[in-house]
Short mmCIF file of C-alpha atoms and ligand atoms in Angstrom, two decimals:
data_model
loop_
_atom_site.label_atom_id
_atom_site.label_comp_id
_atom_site.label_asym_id
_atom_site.label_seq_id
_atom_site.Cartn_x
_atom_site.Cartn_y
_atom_site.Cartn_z
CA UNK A 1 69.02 -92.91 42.75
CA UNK A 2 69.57 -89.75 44.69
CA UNK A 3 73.08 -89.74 46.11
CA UNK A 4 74.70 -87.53 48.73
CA UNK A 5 78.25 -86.84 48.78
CA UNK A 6 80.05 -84.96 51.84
CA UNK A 7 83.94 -84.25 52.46
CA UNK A 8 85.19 -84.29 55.80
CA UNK A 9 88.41 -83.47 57.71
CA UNK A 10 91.07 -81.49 55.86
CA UNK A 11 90.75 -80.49 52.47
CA UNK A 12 92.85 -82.36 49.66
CA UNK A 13 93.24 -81.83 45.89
CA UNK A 14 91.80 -84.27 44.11
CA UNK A 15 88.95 -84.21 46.00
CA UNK A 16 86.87 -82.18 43.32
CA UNK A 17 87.57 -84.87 40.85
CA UNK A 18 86.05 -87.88 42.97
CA UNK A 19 82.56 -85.80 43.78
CA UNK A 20 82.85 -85.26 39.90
CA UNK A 21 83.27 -89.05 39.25
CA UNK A 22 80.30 -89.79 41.71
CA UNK A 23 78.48 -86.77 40.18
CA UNK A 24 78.54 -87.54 37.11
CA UNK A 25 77.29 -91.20 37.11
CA UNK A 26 74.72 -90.61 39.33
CA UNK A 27 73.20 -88.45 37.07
CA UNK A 28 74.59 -90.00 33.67
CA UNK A 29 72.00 -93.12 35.27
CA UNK A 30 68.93 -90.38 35.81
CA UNK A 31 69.58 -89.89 39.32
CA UNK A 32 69.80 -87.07 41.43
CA UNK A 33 73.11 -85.38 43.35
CA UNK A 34 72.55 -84.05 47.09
CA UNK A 35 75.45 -81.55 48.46
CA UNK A 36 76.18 -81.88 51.60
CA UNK A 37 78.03 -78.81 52.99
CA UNK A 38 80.63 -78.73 55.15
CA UNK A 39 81.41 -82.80 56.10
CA UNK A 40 78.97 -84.23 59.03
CA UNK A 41 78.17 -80.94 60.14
CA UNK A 42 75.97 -80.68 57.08
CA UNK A 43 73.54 -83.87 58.62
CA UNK A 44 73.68 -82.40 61.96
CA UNK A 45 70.86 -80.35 63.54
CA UNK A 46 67.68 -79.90 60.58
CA UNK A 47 70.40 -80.67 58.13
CA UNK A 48 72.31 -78.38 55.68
CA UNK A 49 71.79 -80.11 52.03
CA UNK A 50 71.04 -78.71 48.92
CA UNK A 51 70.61 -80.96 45.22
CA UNK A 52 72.84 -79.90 42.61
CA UNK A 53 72.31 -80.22 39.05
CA UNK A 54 75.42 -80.90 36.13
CA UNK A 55 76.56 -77.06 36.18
CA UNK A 56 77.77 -77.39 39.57
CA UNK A 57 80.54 -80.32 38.42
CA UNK A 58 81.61 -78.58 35.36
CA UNK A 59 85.05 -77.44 35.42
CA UNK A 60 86.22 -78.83 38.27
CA UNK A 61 88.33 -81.16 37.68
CA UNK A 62 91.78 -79.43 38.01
CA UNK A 63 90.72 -77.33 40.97
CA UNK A 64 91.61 -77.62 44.53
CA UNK A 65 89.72 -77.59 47.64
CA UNK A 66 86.31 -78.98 47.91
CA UNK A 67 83.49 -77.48 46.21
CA UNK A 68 81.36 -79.41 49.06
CA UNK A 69 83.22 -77.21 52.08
CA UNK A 70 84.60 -79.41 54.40
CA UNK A 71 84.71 -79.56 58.26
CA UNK A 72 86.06 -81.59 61.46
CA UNK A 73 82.51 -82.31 63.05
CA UNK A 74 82.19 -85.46 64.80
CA UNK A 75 78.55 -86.44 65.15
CA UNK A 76 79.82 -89.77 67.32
CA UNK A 77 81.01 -86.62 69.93
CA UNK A 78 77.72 -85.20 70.07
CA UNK A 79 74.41 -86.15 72.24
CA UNK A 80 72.18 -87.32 69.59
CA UNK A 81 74.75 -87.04 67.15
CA UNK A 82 74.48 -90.06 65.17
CA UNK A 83 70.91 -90.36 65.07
CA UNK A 84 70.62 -86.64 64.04
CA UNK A 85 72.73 -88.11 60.92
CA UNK A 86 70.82 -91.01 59.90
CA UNK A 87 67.81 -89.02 59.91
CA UNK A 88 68.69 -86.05 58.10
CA UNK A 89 70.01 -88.65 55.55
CA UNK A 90 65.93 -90.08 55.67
CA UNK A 91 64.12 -87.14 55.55
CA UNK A 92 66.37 -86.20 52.42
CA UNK A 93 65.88 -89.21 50.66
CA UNK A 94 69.64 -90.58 50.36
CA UNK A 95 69.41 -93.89 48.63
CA UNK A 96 73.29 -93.44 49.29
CA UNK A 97 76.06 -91.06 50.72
CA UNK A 98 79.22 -90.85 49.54
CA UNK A 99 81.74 -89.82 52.63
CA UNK A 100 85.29 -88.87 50.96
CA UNK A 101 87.66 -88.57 53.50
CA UNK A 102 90.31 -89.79 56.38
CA UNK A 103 90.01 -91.96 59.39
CA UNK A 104 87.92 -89.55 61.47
CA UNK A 105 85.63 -89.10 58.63
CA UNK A 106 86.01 -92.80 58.29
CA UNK A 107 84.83 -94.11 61.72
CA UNK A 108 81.73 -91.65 60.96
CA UNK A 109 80.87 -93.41 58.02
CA UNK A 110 81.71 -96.65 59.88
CA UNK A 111 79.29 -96.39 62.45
CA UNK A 112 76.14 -94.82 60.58
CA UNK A 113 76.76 -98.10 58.11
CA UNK A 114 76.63 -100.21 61.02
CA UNK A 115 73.32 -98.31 62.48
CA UNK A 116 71.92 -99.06 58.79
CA UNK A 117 72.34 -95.63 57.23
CA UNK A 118 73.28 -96.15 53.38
CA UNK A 119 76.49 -94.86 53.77
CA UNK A 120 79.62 -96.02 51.56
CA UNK A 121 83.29 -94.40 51.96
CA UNK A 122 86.19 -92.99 49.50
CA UNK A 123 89.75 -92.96 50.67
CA UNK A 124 91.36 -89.00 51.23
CA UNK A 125 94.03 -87.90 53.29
CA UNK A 126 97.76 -86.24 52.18
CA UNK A 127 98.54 -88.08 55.30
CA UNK A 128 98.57 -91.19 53.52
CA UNK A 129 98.02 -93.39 56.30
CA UNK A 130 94.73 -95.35 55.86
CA UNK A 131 95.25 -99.00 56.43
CA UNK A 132 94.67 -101.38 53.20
CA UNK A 133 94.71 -98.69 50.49
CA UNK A 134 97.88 -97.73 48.77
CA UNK A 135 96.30 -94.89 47.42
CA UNK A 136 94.60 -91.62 49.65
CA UNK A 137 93.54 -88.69 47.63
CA UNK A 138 95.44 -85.70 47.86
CA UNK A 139 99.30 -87.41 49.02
CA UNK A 140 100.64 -87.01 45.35
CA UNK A 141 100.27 -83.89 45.19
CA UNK A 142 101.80 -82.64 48.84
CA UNK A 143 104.49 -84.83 47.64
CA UNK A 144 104.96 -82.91 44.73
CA UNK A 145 104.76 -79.96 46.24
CA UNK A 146 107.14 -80.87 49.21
CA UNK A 147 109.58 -81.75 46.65
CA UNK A 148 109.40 -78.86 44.85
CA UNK A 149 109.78 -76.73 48.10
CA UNK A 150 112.82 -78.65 48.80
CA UNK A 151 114.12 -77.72 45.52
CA UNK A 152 113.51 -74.11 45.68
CA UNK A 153 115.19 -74.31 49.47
CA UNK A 154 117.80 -75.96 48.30
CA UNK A 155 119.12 -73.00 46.47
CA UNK A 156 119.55 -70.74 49.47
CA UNK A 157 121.14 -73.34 51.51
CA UNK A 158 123.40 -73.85 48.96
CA UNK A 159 124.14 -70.30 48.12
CA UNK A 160 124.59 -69.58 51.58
CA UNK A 161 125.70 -72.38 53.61
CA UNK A 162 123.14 -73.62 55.59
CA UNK A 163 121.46 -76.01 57.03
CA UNK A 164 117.33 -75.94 56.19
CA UNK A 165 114.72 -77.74 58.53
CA UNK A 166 111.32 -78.24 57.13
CA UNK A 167 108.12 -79.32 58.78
CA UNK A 168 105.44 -81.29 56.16
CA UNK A 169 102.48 -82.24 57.52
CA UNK A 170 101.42 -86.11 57.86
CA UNK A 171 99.67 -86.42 61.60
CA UNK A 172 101.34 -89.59 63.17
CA UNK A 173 102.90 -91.04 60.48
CA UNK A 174 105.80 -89.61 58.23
CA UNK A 175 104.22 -90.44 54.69
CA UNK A 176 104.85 -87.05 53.22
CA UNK A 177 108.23 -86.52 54.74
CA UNK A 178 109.67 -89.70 53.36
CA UNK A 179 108.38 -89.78 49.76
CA UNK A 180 108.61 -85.83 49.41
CA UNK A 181 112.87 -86.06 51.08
CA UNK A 182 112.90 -88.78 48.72
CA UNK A 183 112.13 -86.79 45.35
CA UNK A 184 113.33 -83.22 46.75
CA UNK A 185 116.72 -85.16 47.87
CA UNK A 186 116.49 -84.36 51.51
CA UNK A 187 119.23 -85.61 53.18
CA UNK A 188 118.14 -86.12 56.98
CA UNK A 189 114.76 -87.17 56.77
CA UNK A 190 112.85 -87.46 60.56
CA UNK A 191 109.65 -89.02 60.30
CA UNK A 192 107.43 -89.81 63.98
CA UNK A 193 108.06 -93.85 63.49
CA UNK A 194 111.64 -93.41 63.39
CA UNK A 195 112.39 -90.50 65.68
CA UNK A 196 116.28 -89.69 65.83
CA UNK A 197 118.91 -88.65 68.39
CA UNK A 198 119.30 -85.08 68.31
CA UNK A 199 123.09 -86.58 68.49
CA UNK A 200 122.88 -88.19 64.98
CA UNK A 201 121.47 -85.17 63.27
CA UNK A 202 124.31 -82.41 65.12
CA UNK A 203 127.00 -85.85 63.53
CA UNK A 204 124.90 -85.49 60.41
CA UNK A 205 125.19 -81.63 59.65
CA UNK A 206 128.92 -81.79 60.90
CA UNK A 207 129.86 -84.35 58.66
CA UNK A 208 128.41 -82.37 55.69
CA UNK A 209 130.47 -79.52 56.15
CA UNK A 210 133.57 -81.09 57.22
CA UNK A 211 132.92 -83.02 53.76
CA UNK A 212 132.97 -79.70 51.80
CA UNK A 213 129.17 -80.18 51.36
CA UNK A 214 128.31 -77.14 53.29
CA UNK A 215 124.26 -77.05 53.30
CA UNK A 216 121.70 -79.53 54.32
CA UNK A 217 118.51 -79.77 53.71
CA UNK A 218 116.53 -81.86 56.71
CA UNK A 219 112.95 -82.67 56.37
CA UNK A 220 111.02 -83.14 59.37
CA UNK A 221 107.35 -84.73 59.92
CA UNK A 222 105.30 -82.52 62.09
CA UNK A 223 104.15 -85.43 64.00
CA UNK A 224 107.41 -86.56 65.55
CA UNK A 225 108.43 -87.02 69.12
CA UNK A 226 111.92 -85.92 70.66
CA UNK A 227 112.76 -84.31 73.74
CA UNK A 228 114.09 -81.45 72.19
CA UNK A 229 110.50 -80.67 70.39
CA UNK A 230 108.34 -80.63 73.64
CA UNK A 231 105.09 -82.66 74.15
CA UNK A 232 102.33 -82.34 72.11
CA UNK A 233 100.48 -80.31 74.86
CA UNK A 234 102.93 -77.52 74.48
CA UNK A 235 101.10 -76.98 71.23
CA UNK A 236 98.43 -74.98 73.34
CA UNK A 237 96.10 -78.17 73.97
CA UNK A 238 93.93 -77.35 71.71
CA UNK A 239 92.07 -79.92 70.24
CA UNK A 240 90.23 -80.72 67.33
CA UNK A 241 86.16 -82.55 67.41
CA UNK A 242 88.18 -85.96 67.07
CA UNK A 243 90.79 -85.27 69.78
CA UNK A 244 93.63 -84.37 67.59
CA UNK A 245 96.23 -81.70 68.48
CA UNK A 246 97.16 -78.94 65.73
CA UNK A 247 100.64 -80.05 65.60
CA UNK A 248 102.06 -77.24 63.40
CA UNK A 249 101.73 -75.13 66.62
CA UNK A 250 104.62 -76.79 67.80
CA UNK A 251 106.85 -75.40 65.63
CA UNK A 252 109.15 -78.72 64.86
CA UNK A 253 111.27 -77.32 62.25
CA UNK A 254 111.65 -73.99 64.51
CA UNK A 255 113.10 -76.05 67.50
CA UNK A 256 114.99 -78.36 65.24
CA UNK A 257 116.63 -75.69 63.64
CA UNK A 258 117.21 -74.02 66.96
CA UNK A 259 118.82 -76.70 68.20
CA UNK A 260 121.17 -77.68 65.78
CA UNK A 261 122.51 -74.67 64.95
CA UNK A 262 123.33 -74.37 68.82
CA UNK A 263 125.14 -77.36 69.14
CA UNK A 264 126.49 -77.22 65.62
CA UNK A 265 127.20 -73.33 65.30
CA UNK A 266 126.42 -73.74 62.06
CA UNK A 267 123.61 -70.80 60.58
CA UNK A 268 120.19 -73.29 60.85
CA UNK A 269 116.82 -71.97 59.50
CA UNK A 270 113.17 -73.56 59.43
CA UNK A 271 110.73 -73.10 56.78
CA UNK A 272 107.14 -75.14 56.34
CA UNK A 273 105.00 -75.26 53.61
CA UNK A 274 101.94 -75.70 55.76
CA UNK A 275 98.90 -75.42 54.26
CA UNK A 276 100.22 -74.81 50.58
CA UNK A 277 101.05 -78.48 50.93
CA UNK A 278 97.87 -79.44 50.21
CA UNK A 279 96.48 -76.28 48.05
CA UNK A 280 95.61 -75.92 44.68
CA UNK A 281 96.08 -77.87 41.51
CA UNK A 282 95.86 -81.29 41.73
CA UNK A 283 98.61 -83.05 40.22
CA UNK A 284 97.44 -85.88 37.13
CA UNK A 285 97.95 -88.62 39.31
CA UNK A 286 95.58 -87.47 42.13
CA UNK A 287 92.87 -86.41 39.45
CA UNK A 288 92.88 -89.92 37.25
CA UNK A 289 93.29 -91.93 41.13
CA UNK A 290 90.40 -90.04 42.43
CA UNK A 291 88.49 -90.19 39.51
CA UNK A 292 88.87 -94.21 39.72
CA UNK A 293 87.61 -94.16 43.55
CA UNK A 294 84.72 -91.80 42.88
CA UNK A 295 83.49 -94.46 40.32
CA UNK A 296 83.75 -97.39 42.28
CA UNK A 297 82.17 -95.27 45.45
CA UNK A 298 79.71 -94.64 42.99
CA UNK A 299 79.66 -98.14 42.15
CA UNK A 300 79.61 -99.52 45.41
CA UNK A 301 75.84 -97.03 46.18
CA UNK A 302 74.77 -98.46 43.30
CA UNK A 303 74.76 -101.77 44.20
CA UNK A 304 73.83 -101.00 47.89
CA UNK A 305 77.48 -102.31 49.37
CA UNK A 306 77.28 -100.05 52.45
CA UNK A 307 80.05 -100.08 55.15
CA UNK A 308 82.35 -100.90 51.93
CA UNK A 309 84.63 -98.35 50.15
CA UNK A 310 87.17 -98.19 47.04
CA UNK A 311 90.78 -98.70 48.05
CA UNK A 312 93.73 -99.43 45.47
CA UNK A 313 95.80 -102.55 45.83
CA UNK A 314 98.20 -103.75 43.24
CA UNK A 315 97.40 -101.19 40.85
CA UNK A 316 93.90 -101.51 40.71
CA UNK A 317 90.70 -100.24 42.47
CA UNK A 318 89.36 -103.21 44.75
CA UNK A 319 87.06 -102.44 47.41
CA UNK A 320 87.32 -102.95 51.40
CA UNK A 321 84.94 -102.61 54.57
CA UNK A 322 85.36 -99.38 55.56
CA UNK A 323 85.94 -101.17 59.06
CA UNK A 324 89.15 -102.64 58.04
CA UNK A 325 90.21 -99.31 56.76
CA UNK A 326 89.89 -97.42 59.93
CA UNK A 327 91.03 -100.22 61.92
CA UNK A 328 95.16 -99.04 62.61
CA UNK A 329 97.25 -96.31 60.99
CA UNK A 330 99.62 -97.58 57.73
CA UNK A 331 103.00 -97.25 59.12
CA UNK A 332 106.59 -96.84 57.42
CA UNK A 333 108.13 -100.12 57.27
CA UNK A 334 111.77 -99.91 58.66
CA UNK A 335 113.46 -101.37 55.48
CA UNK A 336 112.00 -98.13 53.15
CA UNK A 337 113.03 -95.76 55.94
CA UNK A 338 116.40 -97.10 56.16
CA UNK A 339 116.56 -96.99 52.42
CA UNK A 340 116.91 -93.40 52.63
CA UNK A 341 119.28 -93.50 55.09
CA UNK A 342 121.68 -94.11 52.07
CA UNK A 343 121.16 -90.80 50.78
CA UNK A 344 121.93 -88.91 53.66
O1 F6P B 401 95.02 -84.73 58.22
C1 F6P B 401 95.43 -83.82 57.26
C2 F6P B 401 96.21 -82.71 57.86
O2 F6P B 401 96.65 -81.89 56.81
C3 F6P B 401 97.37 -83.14 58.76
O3 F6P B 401 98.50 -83.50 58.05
C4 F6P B 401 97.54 -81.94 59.64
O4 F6P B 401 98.10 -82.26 60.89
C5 F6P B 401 96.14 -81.46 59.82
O5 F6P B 401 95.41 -81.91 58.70
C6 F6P B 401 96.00 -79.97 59.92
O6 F6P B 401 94.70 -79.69 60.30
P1 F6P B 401 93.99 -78.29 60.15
O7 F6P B 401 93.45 -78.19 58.78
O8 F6P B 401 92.88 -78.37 61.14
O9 F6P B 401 95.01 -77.24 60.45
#
């Protein structure tokens, strides 16, 4: 068989160790592995591919990034897009194309499956918010690293009696906030499905200090609406090939932080871990999870499922059209986020 793999949309660690998973079967079974750089934009145009032989998968399985590039192309945005795709994938001779990635790079795969193109899917985003998977490559180890963060924050707001704001990342839904204020003991956590008062956080921080805690740590989803943080078009506009606003232009934890320390009078700094969120070493849990997907992607080309993808359900792989995947966002359920609510 002679498999391509691509990664769109942002990168994610973990992401090396599913292209080595699909890698290494492919060729384990005497076929052949076909890079494509840079996401879509690698089957746009005359194409951008190049076959890869075992030295290019050695040693990557603790490193970050994707050794494939990555990029936010949308062929489905372009005249001819599509077709442009399903060719290039032809006149390569794909038997099968592995497309790791989120719901943008989802809907791509979606629609070239449903136009015929051998394409099958693999669940990535530290976003988290795929429908029917449990599991996205990459959210374990922004967790990790938002907890962390929180813990090294934690020691100046302590030290000096403050209150700390800190924008994650996470889109539209508040995935990384909650389970990273969870494990770095946040104790406001605002998260875009649950937006707060501005009210109930100044109560919040007051509270702390009149109860001799005197700090607080807040963690705030970049993705959240209140009127105090401005619409999303104050960001600048500026969109991304799927329509998506870079929402760390807003600057959430800035304004947060602004605001409460002017209603509170109470010294309030921001801090965001931005893109070191989702650099470098992927934690084990990310490398053995994506090294499960990549095999059942692998799997899945194999056997000539297209349109399906791995997803993990009950602690196993299972697979899933990669329809129902992209069909809605995974939301947090109210019971988990008022769970935390007990820790504040
Ligand atoms: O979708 C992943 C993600 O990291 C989001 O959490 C974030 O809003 C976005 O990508 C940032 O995009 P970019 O890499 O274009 O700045």
């Amino acid at each position: 068989m002679r498999v391509g793999i691509l990664t769109g949309g942002g990168d994610a660690p973990g992401l090396n160790a599913a292209i080595r998973a699909v890698a290494t079967l492919t060729l384990a079974n005497g076929g052949s592995v076909v890079q494509v750089r840079d996401g879509w934009k690698g089957l746009i145009g005359d194409g951008d591919l190049v076959q890869l032989d075992a030295s290019a998968f050695e040693g990557i399985l603790n490193i970050g990034g994707t050794i494939l590039g990555s990029s936010r192309t949308n062929p489905m945005k372009m005249e001819g897009g599509v077709e442009a795709c399903l060719r290039n994938i032809e006149r390569a001779g794909l038997d099968a194309l592995v497309a790791i990635g989120g719901d943008d790079t989802l809907s791509v795969a979606r629609r070239l499956a449903a136009e015929g193109g051998p394409v099958v899917g693999c669940p990535k985003t530290m976003d988290n918010d795929l429908s029917v998977t449990e599991y996205c490559i990459g959210f374990d180890t922004a967790v990790s690293i938002v907890a962390e963060s929180l813990d090294r924050v934690r020691t100046t707001a302590t030290s000096h009696h403050r209150a700390v704001v800190m924008e994650v990342m996470g889109r539209d839904t508040g995935w990384v906030a909650l389970d990273g204020g969870i494990a770095g003991g946040a104790d406001f956590i605002i998260v875009p499905e649950f937006p707060p008062h501005l009210d109930e956080l100044v109560e919040h921080v007051q509270a702390r200090w009149s109860s001799g805690k005197r700090h607080s740590l807040i963690i705030a989803a970049e993705g959240t609406e209140m009127p105090e943080l401005g619409g999303r078009e104050d960001a600048g506009g500026e969109r991304d090939a799927f329509g998506h606003v870079r929402l760390a232009k807003r600057g959430v934890a800035e304004r947060l932080a602004e605001a409460i320390e002017e209603r509170t009078g109470k010294e309030t700094r921001s801090v965001a871990p931005s893109y070191i969120q989702r650099g470098g070493t992927p934690t084990a849990f990310d490398r053995i999870w994506a090294t499960r997907c990549g095999t059942v992607a692998y799997d899945l080309a194999e056997k000539g499922s297209f349109g399906q993808m791995p997803v993990v359900r009950c602690g196993r792989v299972d697979t899933a059209p990669i329809a129902d995947v992209v069909a809605q966002q995974r939301l947090i359920p109210r019971e988990l986020y008022e769970m935390t609510q007990a820790f504040r």
